[in-house]
Coordinates of C-alpha atoms in Angstrom, one line a residue:
Chain A
M19 CA 48.8 -125.4 -162.2
S20 CA 47.6 -128.5 -162.5
R21 CA 44.0 -129.3 -161.5
Y22 CA 45.0 -131.4 -158.8
L23 CA 47.0 -128.6 -156.8
L24 CA 44.2 -126.2 -157.7
H25 CA 42.0 -128.0 -156.0
V26 CA 44.2 -128.9 -152.7
V27 CA 44.6 -125.1 -152.8
F28 CA 41.3 -124.1 -152.9
S29 CA 40.1 -127.1 -150.2
V30 CA 42.6 -125.9 -147.9
L31 CA 41.9 -122.2 -148.3
Y32 CA 38.1 -123.0 -148.2
I33 CA 38.3 -124.7 -144.7
V34 CA 40.9 -122.5 -143.3
V35 CA 39.0 -119.5 -144.2
V36 CA 35.2 -120.4 -144.6
M37 CA 35.2 -122.9 -141.8
Y38 CA 37.3 -121.7 -139.2
V39 CA 38.4 -117.8 -139.7
V40 CA 35.0 -116.5 -140.7
P41 CA 33.4 -118.2 -138.0
F42 CA 35.3 -117.0 -135.2
T43 CA 35.6 -113.4 -136.3
V44 CA 32.2 -112.4 -138.4
F45 CA 30.0 -114.6 -136.4
S46 CA 32.1 -114.0 -133.2
K47 CA 29.1 -112.4 -131.4
C48 CA 26.3 -113.4 -133.5
C49 CA 23.0 -114.6 -132.2
D50 CA 20.0 -117.4 -133.0
L51 CA 20.7 -120.2 -135.3
A52 CA 23.2 -117.9 -137.7
L53 CA 26.3 -119.5 -137.1
Y54 CA 24.9 -123.2 -137.0
V55 CA 23.0 -122.2 -140.3
Y56 CA 26.0 -121.2 -142.2
W57 CA 28.3 -123.5 -141.3
V58 CA 25.3 -126.2 -142.6
I59 CA 25.8 -124.2 -145.9
A60 CA 29.2 -123.8 -146.1
V61 CA 29.5 -128.1 -145.5
L62 CA 26.7 -128.2 -148.3
L63 CA 28.3 -126.2 -151.0
Y64 CA 31.9 -127.7 -150.6
L65 CA 30.0 -131.4 -151.1
L66 CA 28.7 -129.7 -154.3
Y67 CA 31.9 -128.6 -155.5
V68 CA 33.7 -131.7 -154.6
G69 CA 30.7 -133.7 -156.2
M70 CA 31.3 -131.8 -160.1
Y71 CA 35.2 -132.0 -159.1
L72 CA 34.8 -135.6 -158.8
R73 CA 32.5 -136.0 -161.8
F74 CA 33.9 -133.7 -164.4
V75 CA 37.5 -132.7 -163.5
R76 CA 39.5 -135.7 -161.8
Chain B
M13 CA 8.9 -148.2 -115.9
I14 CA 12.5 -148.4 -116.4
F15 CA 12.1 -151.9 -116.1
V16 CA 9.5 -152.6 -118.9
I17 CA 12.0 -150.3 -121.1
G18 CA 14.7 -152.3 -120.3
T19 CA 13.2 -155.5 -121.4
Y20 CA 12.1 -154.2 -124.6
V21 CA 15.5 -152.9 -125.3
I22 CA 17.2 -156.1 -124.6
A23 CA 14.6 -157.9 -126.4
A24 CA 14.8 -155.6 -129.5
V25 CA 18.7 -155.8 -129.8
L26 CA 18.8 -159.2 -129.5
L27 CA 16.0 -159.4 -132.2
Y28 CA 18.4 -157.0 -134.4
F29 CA 21.5 -159.1 -133.7
V30 CA 19.9 -162.2 -135.0
L31 CA 18.5 -160.2 -138.0
A32 CA 21.9 -158.6 -138.9
S33 CA 23.1 -162.2 -138.2
V34 CA 21.1 -163.6 -141.1
V35 CA 22.3 -160.7 -143.4
A36 CA 26.0 -161.6 -142.7
T37 CA 25.3 -165.1 -143.4
V38 CA 23.7 -164.2 -147.0
A39 CA 26.6 -162.2 -147.7
R40 CA 28.7 -165.4 -146.7
R41 CA 27.1 -167.2 -150.0
Y42 CA 29.1 -164.7 -152.0
L43 CA 32.3 -165.2 -150.7
A44 CA 35.2 -166.6 -152.8
R45 CA 36.6 -169.5 -150.4
G46 CA 40.3 -169.2 -149.3
S47 CA 41.5 -166.1 -150.6
P48 CA 42.5 -163.6 -148.6
E49 CA 41.7 -160.5 -150.6
D50 CA 38.2 -161.5 -151.0
F51 CA 37.8 -161.8 -146.8
Y52 CA 39.5 -158.5 -146.1
I53 CA 38.1 -156.1 -149.2
A54 CA 35.6 -158.5 -151.0
S55 CA 38.4 -158.5 -153.9
G56 CA 37.5 -154.7 -154.4
R57 CA 34.3 -155.5 -156.0
V58 CA 31.8 -153.2 -153.4
G59 CA 29.4 -151.1 -155.3
G60 CA 29.0 -147.2 -154.6
F61 CA 25.7 -147.5 -151.9
V62 CA 27.1 -150.3 -149.7
S63 CA 30.8 -148.9 -149.6
A64 CA 29.2 -145.3 -148.4
M65 CA 27.0 -147.2 -145.6
T66 CA 30.1 -149.2 -144.5
Y67 CA 32.4 -146.1 -144.6
A68 CA 30.0 -144.2 -142.7
A69 CA 28.8 -146.8 -139.9
T70 CA 32.6 -147.3 -139.3
T71 CA 33.7 -143.5 -139.0
Y72 CA 30.4 -142.7 -136.7
S73 CA 30.4 -144.6 -133.4
A74 CA 28.6 -144.6 -130.2
F75 CA 30.4 -141.4 -129.4
M76 CA 27.7 -139.7 -132.0
M77 CA 24.7 -140.3 -129.7
I78 CA 26.5 -140.3 -126.0
G79 CA 29.1 -137.9 -127.1
L80 CA 28.2 -135.0 -129.5
V81 CA 25.1 -135.1 -128.1
G82 CA 26.3 -133.8 -124.9
Y83 CA 29.0 -131.6 -126.9
A84 CA 26.2 -130.0 -128.1
Y85 CA 24.6 -129.6 -125.0
A86 CA 28.0 -128.7 -123.0
T87 CA 29.1 -126.0 -125.7
G88 CA 26.9 -125.1 -127.9
V89 CA 27.5 -124.7 -132.0
G90 CA 30.9 -124.8 -131.7
A91 CA 30.3 -128.9 -131.8
L92 CA 28.9 -128.6 -134.8
G93 CA 31.7 -126.6 -136.5
F94 CA 34.2 -129.2 -134.9
E95 CA 32.1 -132.4 -136.6
L96 CA 31.9 -130.3 -139.8
I97 CA 35.5 -129.5 -140.0
Y98 CA 36.3 -133.4 -139.6
L99 CA 33.8 -133.7 -142.5
V100 CA 35.0 -131.0 -144.8
S101 CA 38.3 -132.5 -144.6
T102 CA 37.6 -135.9 -145.2
L103 CA 35.4 -134.9 -148.2
F104 CA 38.9 -133.1 -149.3
L105 CA 41.2 -136.2 -148.7
L106 CA 38.8 -138.6 -150.1
S107 CA 38.4 -136.4 -153.5
S108 CA 41.9 -135.7 -153.6
I109 CA 44.3 -138.6 -151.7
G110 CA 41.7 -141.2 -151.0
L111 CA 40.9 -141.5 -155.0
T112 CA 45.1 -142.0 -155.3
L113 CA 45.2 -144.4 -152.8
W114 CA 42.3 -146.6 -154.6
R115 CA 44.0 -146.3 -157.7
L116 CA 46.9 -147.5 -156.4
S117 CA 45.6 -150.3 -154.3
R118 CA 44.6 -151.8 -157.9
E119 CA 48.1 -151.2 -159.5
L120 CA 50.2 -152.5 -156.0
G121 CA 48.1 -154.9 -155.2
F122 CA 47.7 -154.0 -151.7
T123 CA 44.6 -155.1 -149.2
T124 CA 45.6 -153.7 -146.0
P125 CA 47.3 -150.3 -144.6
S126 CA 49.9 -152.0 -143.3
E127 CA 51.0 -153.4 -146.5
M128 CA 50.1 -150.3 -148.0
F129 CA 53.0 -149.2 -146.1
V130 CA 55.3 -152.0 -147.2
K131 CA 54.9 -151.3 -150.5
F132 CA 55.5 -147.3 -150.3
F133 CA 58.6 -147.6 -148.3
G134 CA 60.1 -151.1 -149.9
W135 CA 60.2 -153.4 -146.9
D136 CA 58.7 -156.0 -145.4
R137 CA 58.8 -156.0 -141.6
L138 CA 57.1 -152.1 -142.1
G139 CA 53.4 -153.8 -141.9
I140 CA 54.5 -154.9 -138.0
V141 CA 55.4 -151.3 -137.0
V142 CA 52.3 -150.2 -138.3
T143 CA 50.3 -152.8 -137.2
V144 CA 51.5 -152.5 -133.6
I145 CA 50.8 -148.6 -133.6
A146 CA 47.2 -149.3 -135.2
A147 CA 46.6 -151.6 -132.6
V148 CA 47.8 -149.7 -129.4
S149 CA 45.6 -147.1 -130.5
L150 CA 42.3 -148.5 -131.7
I151 CA 42.0 -151.8 -129.3
P152 CA 41.5 -149.2 -126.6
Y153 CA 39.1 -147.4 -128.7
S154 CA 37.4 -150.4 -129.4
S155 CA 37.3 -151.2 -125.6
I156 CA 35.2 -147.8 -124.9
Q157 CA 32.8 -148.7 -128.2
L158 CA 32.1 -152.3 -125.6
I159 CA 32.2 -150.3 -122.5
G160 CA 29.5 -147.8 -123.7
V161 CA 27.1 -150.4 -125.0
G162 CA 27.6 -152.1 -121.4
L163 CA 26.5 -148.9 -119.5
L164 CA 23.7 -148.0 -122.0
L165 CA 22.3 -151.6 -121.2
H166 CA 22.9 -151.9 -117.4
A167 CA 21.4 -147.9 -116.9
I168 CA 18.3 -148.4 -119.3
T169 CA 17.6 -151.6 -117.5
G170 CA 17.9 -150.2 -114.0
G171 CA 20.4 -152.1 -113.3
V172 CA 18.8 -155.3 -113.9
V173 CA 20.9 -156.2 -116.8
P174 CA 24.4 -157.0 -115.8
Y175 CA 27.3 -154.7 -117.0
W176 CA 29.3 -157.4 -118.3
F177 CA 26.2 -159.0 -120.0
G178 CA 25.9 -155.9 -122.4
L179 CA 29.7 -156.4 -123.1
V180 CA 29.4 -160.2 -124.4
V181 CA 25.9 -159.7 -126.3
A182 CA 27.8 -156.6 -128.0
L183 CA 31.2 -158.6 -129.3
V184 CA 29.4 -161.9 -129.8
F185 CA 27.3 -160.9 -132.9
P186 CA 30.1 -158.7 -134.6
L187 CA 32.9 -161.0 -133.6
F188 CA 30.6 -163.9 -135.7
W189 CA 29.9 -161.4 -138.3
G190 CA 33.2 -160.8 -139.1
V191 CA 34.4 -164.7 -138.8
V192 CA 31.7 -165.8 -141.1
A193 CA 32.4 -164.0 -144.5
G194 CA 34.7 -161.1 -143.2
F195 CA 34.5 -157.5 -145.1
R196 CA 31.5 -158.5 -147.4
S197 CA 29.2 -159.9 -143.9
I198 CA 30.8 -156.2 -142.1
A199 CA 30.0 -154.1 -145.0
W200 CA 26.5 -155.6 -145.6
T201 CA 25.4 -155.2 -141.9
D202 CA 27.5 -152.2 -141.5
A203 CA 24.4 -151.3 -144.1
V204 CA 21.6 -152.4 -142.2
Q205 CA 23.4 -150.8 -139.3
G206 CA 24.0 -147.3 -140.8
M207 CA 20.3 -146.8 -141.6
V208 CA 19.4 -148.3 -138.5
M209 CA 21.9 -144.9 -136.6
L210 CA 20.2 -142.7 -139.3
G211 CA 16.4 -143.7 -138.1
G212 CA 17.2 -144.0 -134.8
S213 CA 18.2 -140.4 -134.4
L214 CA 16.0 -139.1 -136.7
A215 CA 12.8 -140.9 -134.5
L216 CA 14.2 -139.0 -131.3
L217 CA 14.8 -135.4 -132.7
S218 CA 11.4 -135.7 -134.0
W219 CA 9.9 -136.7 -130.9
V220 CA 12.0 -134.0 -129.1
L221 CA 10.7 -131.0 -131.6
L222 CA 7.2 -131.8 -131.1
W223 CA 6.8 -132.9 -127.5
G224 CA 9.4 -130.2 -126.5
F225 CA 8.1 -126.9 -128.6
G226 CA 5.8 -128.1 -130.9
S227 CA 7.3 -126.5 -133.8
W228 CA 10.4 -125.6 -135.2
S229 CA 9.7 -121.6 -135.0
V230 CA 9.0 -121.9 -131.1
F231 CA 12.7 -123.8 -131.3
V232 CA 14.1 -120.6 -133.0
S233 CA 12.1 -118.3 -130.8
K234 CA 13.4 -120.1 -127.6
V235 CA 17.0 -120.5 -128.8
N236 CA 18.3 -117.1 -127.5
V237 CA 18.3 -118.3 -124.2
L238 CA 21.7 -120.3 -124.6
G239 CA 23.9 -117.3 -125.0
D240 CA 27.6 -117.5 -125.8
L241 CA 26.8 -121.0 -126.9
L242 CA 25.6 -120.0 -129.8
H243 CA 28.9 -118.6 -131.2
V244 CA 32.4 -119.0 -131.2
P245 CA 34.3 -118.1 -129.3
N246 CA 32.7 -118.9 -126.0
R247 CA 33.4 -120.3 -122.8
F248 CA 34.6 -123.8 -124.0
W249 CA 35.1 -123.3 -127.6
S250 CA 39.1 -120.8 -127.5
V251 CA 40.7 -120.7 -131.0
E252 CA 42.9 -123.1 -129.2
V253 CA 40.9 -125.7 -127.7
F254 CA 39.0 -125.5 -131.3
V255 CA 42.4 -126.2 -133.5
A256 CA 43.6 -128.6 -131.1
F257 CA 40.3 -130.5 -131.4
T258 CA 40.2 -130.7 -135.0
L259 CA 43.1 -131.0 -135.9
P260 CA 43.5 -134.9 -135.6
W261 CA 40.1 -135.5 -136.6
A262 CA 41.0 -133.7 -140.0
F263 CA 43.7 -136.2 -140.8
F264 CA 41.2 -139.2 -139.9
A265 CA 40.4 -140.5 -143.0
I266 CA 44.0 -141.1 -143.9
S267 CA 45.6 -141.9 -140.3
N268 CA 42.8 -144.6 -138.9
P269 CA 43.3 -147.8 -140.7
Q270 CA 39.7 -149.0 -140.8
V271 CA 38.7 -146.2 -142.9
V272 CA 41.5 -146.3 -144.9
Q273 CA 41.4 -150.0 -145.8
R274 CA 38.0 -149.4 -146.8
L275 CA 39.5 -146.7 -150.1
Y276 CA 40.2 -150.4 -151.3
V277 CA 36.5 -151.7 -151.5
P278 CA 35.0 -149.8 -154.8
R279 CA 34.3 -151.6 -157.8
D280 CA 35.0 -148.7 -160.0
R281 CA 35.8 -145.0 -160.3
A282 CA 31.9 -144.3 -160.4
S283 CA 31.4 -146.6 -157.6
F284 CA 33.9 -144.6 -155.5
T285 CA 32.3 -141.2 -156.3
R286 CA 29.0 -142.6 -155.1
M287 CA 30.9 -143.4 -152.0
V288 CA 32.1 -140.4 -151.4
L289 CA 28.8 -138.5 -152.1
Y290 CA 26.9 -141.1 -150.0
F291 CA 29.1 -140.7 -147.3
A292 CA 29.2 -137.1 -147.1
L293 CA 25.5 -136.7 -147.4
F294 CA 25.2 -139.4 -144.5
G295 CA 27.4 -137.7 -142.5
L296 CA 25.7 -134.1 -142.4
I297 CA 22.6 -135.4 -142.0
Y298 CA 23.7 -136.9 -138.8
T299 CA 25.5 -134.5 -137.4
V300 CA 22.9 -132.1 -138.0
I301 CA 20.1 -134.1 -136.7
V302 CA 22.5 -135.1 -133.4
T303 CA 24.0 -131.2 -132.8
L304 CA 20.5 -130.4 -133.0
L305 CA 19.1 -132.9 -130.1
G306 CA 21.6 -131.2 -127.9
L307 CA 20.7 -128.0 -128.6
M308 CA 17.2 -128.6 -128.1
V309 CA 17.7 -130.4 -124.6
R310 CA 19.4 -127.5 -123.9
V311 CA 17.1 -124.9 -124.1
L312 CA 14.8 -127.5 -122.6
A313 CA 16.6 -127.8 -119.7
E314 CA 17.1 -124.2 -119.7
F315 CA 13.1 -123.5 -119.2
G316 CA 13.0 -126.6 -116.8
V317 CA 10.9 -128.9 -119.2
V318 CA 13.7 -131.5 -118.6
E319 CA 16.1 -132.5 -115.9
Y320 CA 19.5 -129.9 -115.8
V321 CA 22.2 -131.9 -116.7
D322 CA 25.9 -130.3 -115.2
P323 CA 27.6 -129.5 -118.4
R324 CA 30.9 -131.3 -117.0
R325 CA 28.8 -134.4 -116.9
R326 CA 27.6 -133.8 -120.6
D327 CA 27.6 -138.3 -121.6
L328 CA 24.6 -138.2 -119.2
V329 CA 22.8 -136.1 -121.7
T330 CA 21.4 -138.5 -123.9
P331 CA 20.2 -140.8 -121.0
T332 CA 18.7 -138.9 -118.9
L333 CA 16.8 -137.6 -122.1
L334 CA 15.6 -141.3 -122.6
R335 CA 13.9 -140.9 -119.4
Y336 CA 11.6 -139.2 -120.9
V337 CA 10.8 -140.2 -124.2
P338 CA 7.8 -142.7 -125.4
V339 CA 9.1 -146.6 -125.0
P340 CA 8.8 -147.5 -128.7
I341 CA 11.2 -144.5 -129.2
A342 CA 13.4 -145.8 -126.1
V343 CA 14.1 -149.0 -128.0
V344 CA 14.8 -147.8 -131.4
V345 CA 17.3 -145.1 -129.9
S346 CA 18.8 -147.7 -127.6
V347 CA 19.4 -149.8 -130.8
S348 CA 21.0 -147.2 -133.0
I349 CA 23.2 -146.4 -130.0
V350 CA 24.4 -150.8 -129.9
A351 CA 24.5 -150.4 -134.0
A352 CA 27.0 -147.2 -134.1
A353 CA 29.1 -148.9 -131.5
T354 CA 29.3 -152.4 -132.8
S355 CA 29.7 -151.0 -136.4
T356 CA 32.6 -149.3 -135.7
L357 CA 33.8 -151.8 -133.4
N358 CA 33.5 -155.0 -135.9
S359 CA 35.3 -153.1 -138.9
I360 CA 38.3 -152.5 -136.9
L361 CA 38.2 -156.0 -135.2
L362 CA 38.7 -157.1 -139.1
T363 CA 41.0 -154.6 -140.4
L364 CA 43.5 -155.0 -137.3
S365 CA 43.1 -158.8 -137.8
S366 CA 43.5 -158.9 -141.5
M367 CA 46.9 -156.3 -140.9
V368 CA 48.3 -159.1 -139.0
A369 CA 47.4 -161.9 -141.1
R370 CA 49.1 -160.1 -144.2
D371 CA 51.9 -159.1 -142.0
L372 CA 52.5 -162.7 -141.1
K373 CA 52.6 -163.9 -145.0
Y374 CA 55.3 -160.9 -145.4
M375 CA 57.2 -162.2 -142.9
T376 CA 57.0 -165.5 -144.0
G377 CA 58.1 -164.9 -147.6
G378 CA 55.0 -165.2 -149.0
R379 CA 54.8 -169.0 -148.6
L380 CA 51.9 -168.8 -146.1
R381 CA 49.2 -170.5 -147.9
P382 CA 46.2 -168.5 -148.8
E383 CA 43.7 -170.3 -146.8
V384 CA 45.7 -170.2 -144.0
E385 CA 46.0 -166.7 -144.5
V386 CA 41.9 -166.2 -143.9
R387 CA 42.1 -168.3 -140.7
V388 CA 44.9 -166.9 -139.1
C389 CA 42.7 -163.5 -140.1
Q390 CA 39.6 -165.1 -138.2
L391 CA 41.9 -166.7 -135.3
F392 CA 43.2 -162.8 -134.7
I393 CA 39.5 -161.7 -134.9
V394 CA 38.9 -163.7 -132.3
L395 CA 42.1 -163.1 -130.0
F396 CA 41.6 -159.3 -130.5
S397 CA 37.8 -159.3 -129.5
L398 CA 38.9 -161.4 -126.3
I399 CA 41.5 -158.6 -125.8
T400 CA 38.7 -155.8 -126.2
L401 CA 36.4 -157.8 -124.0
V402 CA 39.1 -158.0 -121.2
F403 CA 40.2 -154.3 -121.3
A404 CA 36.3 -153.3 -121.4
A405 CA 35.2 -155.8 -118.2
L406 CA 38.4 -154.5 -116.4
R407 CA 38.3 -150.8 -117.3
P408 CA 41.6 -149.5 -116.5
G409 CA 42.1 -146.3 -116.7
Y410 CA 44.7 -145.7 -119.0
I411 CA 42.3 -147.2 -121.4
V412 CA 40.3 -143.9 -121.7
D413 CA 43.3 -141.9 -121.8
L414 CA 44.8 -144.0 -124.8
A415 CA 41.3 -144.0 -126.5
V416 CA 41.1 -140.4 -126.4
L417 CA 44.6 -140.3 -127.9
S418 CA 43.8 -142.8 -130.4
S419 CA 43.6 -140.3 -133.8
T420 CA 46.6 -137.8 -132.2
L421 CA 48.6 -141.3 -131.8
L422 CA 47.7 -142.2 -135.7
L423 CA 48.4 -139.0 -136.9
P424 CA 52.3 -140.3 -138.0
L425 CA 50.4 -142.6 -140.4
A426 CA 48.7 -140.0 -142.2
V427 CA 51.9 -138.0 -142.1
M428 CA 53.8 -140.6 -143.5
T429 CA 51.0 -141.5 -146.2
L430 CA 51.3 -138.3 -147.6
L431 CA 55.0 -138.2 -147.8
A432 CA 55.2 -141.6 -149.7
L433 CA 52.6 -139.9 -152.6
V434 CA 54.7 -136.9 -152.7
D435 CA 58.3 -138.6 -152.4
T436 CA 58.9 -140.6 -155.6
R437 CA 61.9 -142.3 -153.8
S438 CA 60.4 -142.9 -150.5
R439 CA 60.6 -146.6 -151.5
Y440 CA 64.1 -146.6 -150.7
L441 CA 63.8 -145.4 -147.5
G442 CA 63.0 -149.1 -146.6
K443 CA 63.3 -150.0 -142.6
L444 CA 65.0 -146.0 -141.9
A445 CA 61.1 -145.7 -142.2
T446 CA 60.2 -147.0 -138.9
I447 CA 62.8 -143.8 -137.6
P448 CA 59.8 -141.2 -137.8
L449 CA 57.1 -143.6 -137.2
I450 CA 58.2 -145.1 -133.9
A451 CA 60.0 -142.1 -132.4
S452 CA 56.9 -139.6 -133.7
V453 CA 54.6 -142.3 -131.5
S454 CA 56.5 -142.7 -128.6
T455 CA 57.2 -138.7 -128.0
T456 CA 53.5 -138.2 -128.3
L457 CA 53.2 -141.2 -125.7
V458 CA 55.4 -139.4 -123.4
L459 CA 54.2 -136.1 -123.8
A460 CA 50.2 -137.2 -123.1
Y461 CA 51.6 -138.9 -119.9
V462 CA 53.4 -135.7 -119.0
R463 CA 50.8 -133.1 -119.7
K464 CA 47.8 -135.2 -117.6
V465 CA 50.3 -134.7 -114.8
F466 CA 51.6 -130.9 -115.6
A467 CA 48.2 -130.4 -117.6
H468 CA 47.7 -126.1 -116.9
Y469 CA 52.1 -125.9 -118.4
I470 CA 50.9 -127.5 -121.6
P471 CA 48.3 -126.2 -124.3
A472 CA 46.2 -128.6 -125.5
L473 CA 47.5 -127.8 -129.2
T474 CA 50.8 -129.2 -128.6
L475 CA 49.9 -133.1 -128.4
P476 CA 48.4 -133.0 -132.6
T477 CA 51.2 -130.9 -133.3
T478 CA 53.9 -132.5 -131.9
A479 CA 52.8 -136.0 -133.5
L480 CA 52.4 -133.9 -137.0
L481 CA 56.0 -131.9 -137.0
T482 CA 58.1 -134.9 -135.4
S483 CA 56.9 -137.4 -137.8
L484 CA 57.6 -134.6 -140.8
V485 CA 60.9 -133.3 -139.5
L486 CA 62.2 -137.0 -138.7
Y487 CA 61.4 -138.0 -142.2
L488 CA 63.1 -135.0 -143.8
V489 CA 65.8 -136.0 -141.8
V490 CA 66.4 -139.8 -142.4
R491 CA 65.2 -139.2 -146.0
A492 CA 68.5 -136.6 -146.1
L493 CA 70.7 -138.9 -144.2
A494 CA 69.4 -142.0 -146.8
R495 CA 70.6 -140.1 -149.9

């Protein structure tokens, strides 16, 4: 599988699982700002990944 | 008191517009006269920072400081998720398809999104169809930006400044920036506007935190009063509503012509990477600031520190908050909201006008002289501005409906772009490519009208799903028949 296709598959899975599924399941009853912090960290990690992908891979 | 704030706001907005106009005039020195490519996309030679700022200022409109603050106030943390899913999806699209489109814009030489479709599908008149779809979707969206500025200036001056004055002021200056040096002046003023947007929102958040809570830890200790607003699903964000909200925005980066055109401007590969990363950082910081503001104001409202705004009237949250804020901060925030609205507005006007001018070039078989093409673009900037002004002044009901629908109506453009990149034989489709485009947009419009009448029987997710599936299925059918 090419690196480009891997990037597409990984990204789609990341968006579906990390951004949609986990917040609606794991954090569905959570309190404080836990979900808020989770979403922000999830985006930061993806930003880091895209930075590395654009810089070193593609 | 309101009159005093209003006077300062009007003075600050006018001063800000004059300063931005100076920036636009300086940008004109670098304009290659009579070159449409330079007028539309600065000949694709823009650095990473300015590319990122114009991308961010174009993307983030007055919706952020008015609409998203209200959404976070009314619906809780889900509003953050909704906006961040847009950001992550955009990052994904920019790092994959965006990079391909940037490369193709150099190889095939397209400068407008309509021209991109002409090159992808091999029919000169296809650009007209794309331009009409873009105009139907984006002129109402532009009018909403103008309406927002008009209402803000009217409200903050206690009604002393007439609504129409705000409209004219918010239109005349961006119109001037667009006409004077095209993309270059718009990109430079966008860079200034982006910083004003970030600075204004940060000033307001800092003030609310210190005035309302004293420290971050006090805010965290009180935030549990929000109850189910701190998680999803809750009373507003069901799974279906969340997906229906996020789906059209997930494709924003390849569906909306004004941001697609910005993919052509970075001067090299490194500038493109910097554009993506700086934009993402800007978006993340701005989104966090804006949603935190909404949550903080809601906590303060629950404790009776500020007036409680009915969540159904969530657009009033920011204007209500501004009544408590010291004059200098209220002035900075108001200018930042005006900046957000005008930076989106001028980018849309230039993109639509450049699409029309380029369509005209194709219609005349390429015989349109470059300097005439630039004049046509300038003429259409004025014309589209006037249409936007008329819509904003009259405020017909369907304008709001179309503005809300804009991201959904543009979805078929995203699908067609994706398919053109995947399907190596797409350029043989020619005029057949109009079928999925026109049919899917028409079906979505009809369904939106039906849903307005029978809202309870048609789920919210139906509209974006219809736009996506109709264009996809019809493309495959047409592709099969063409074979």
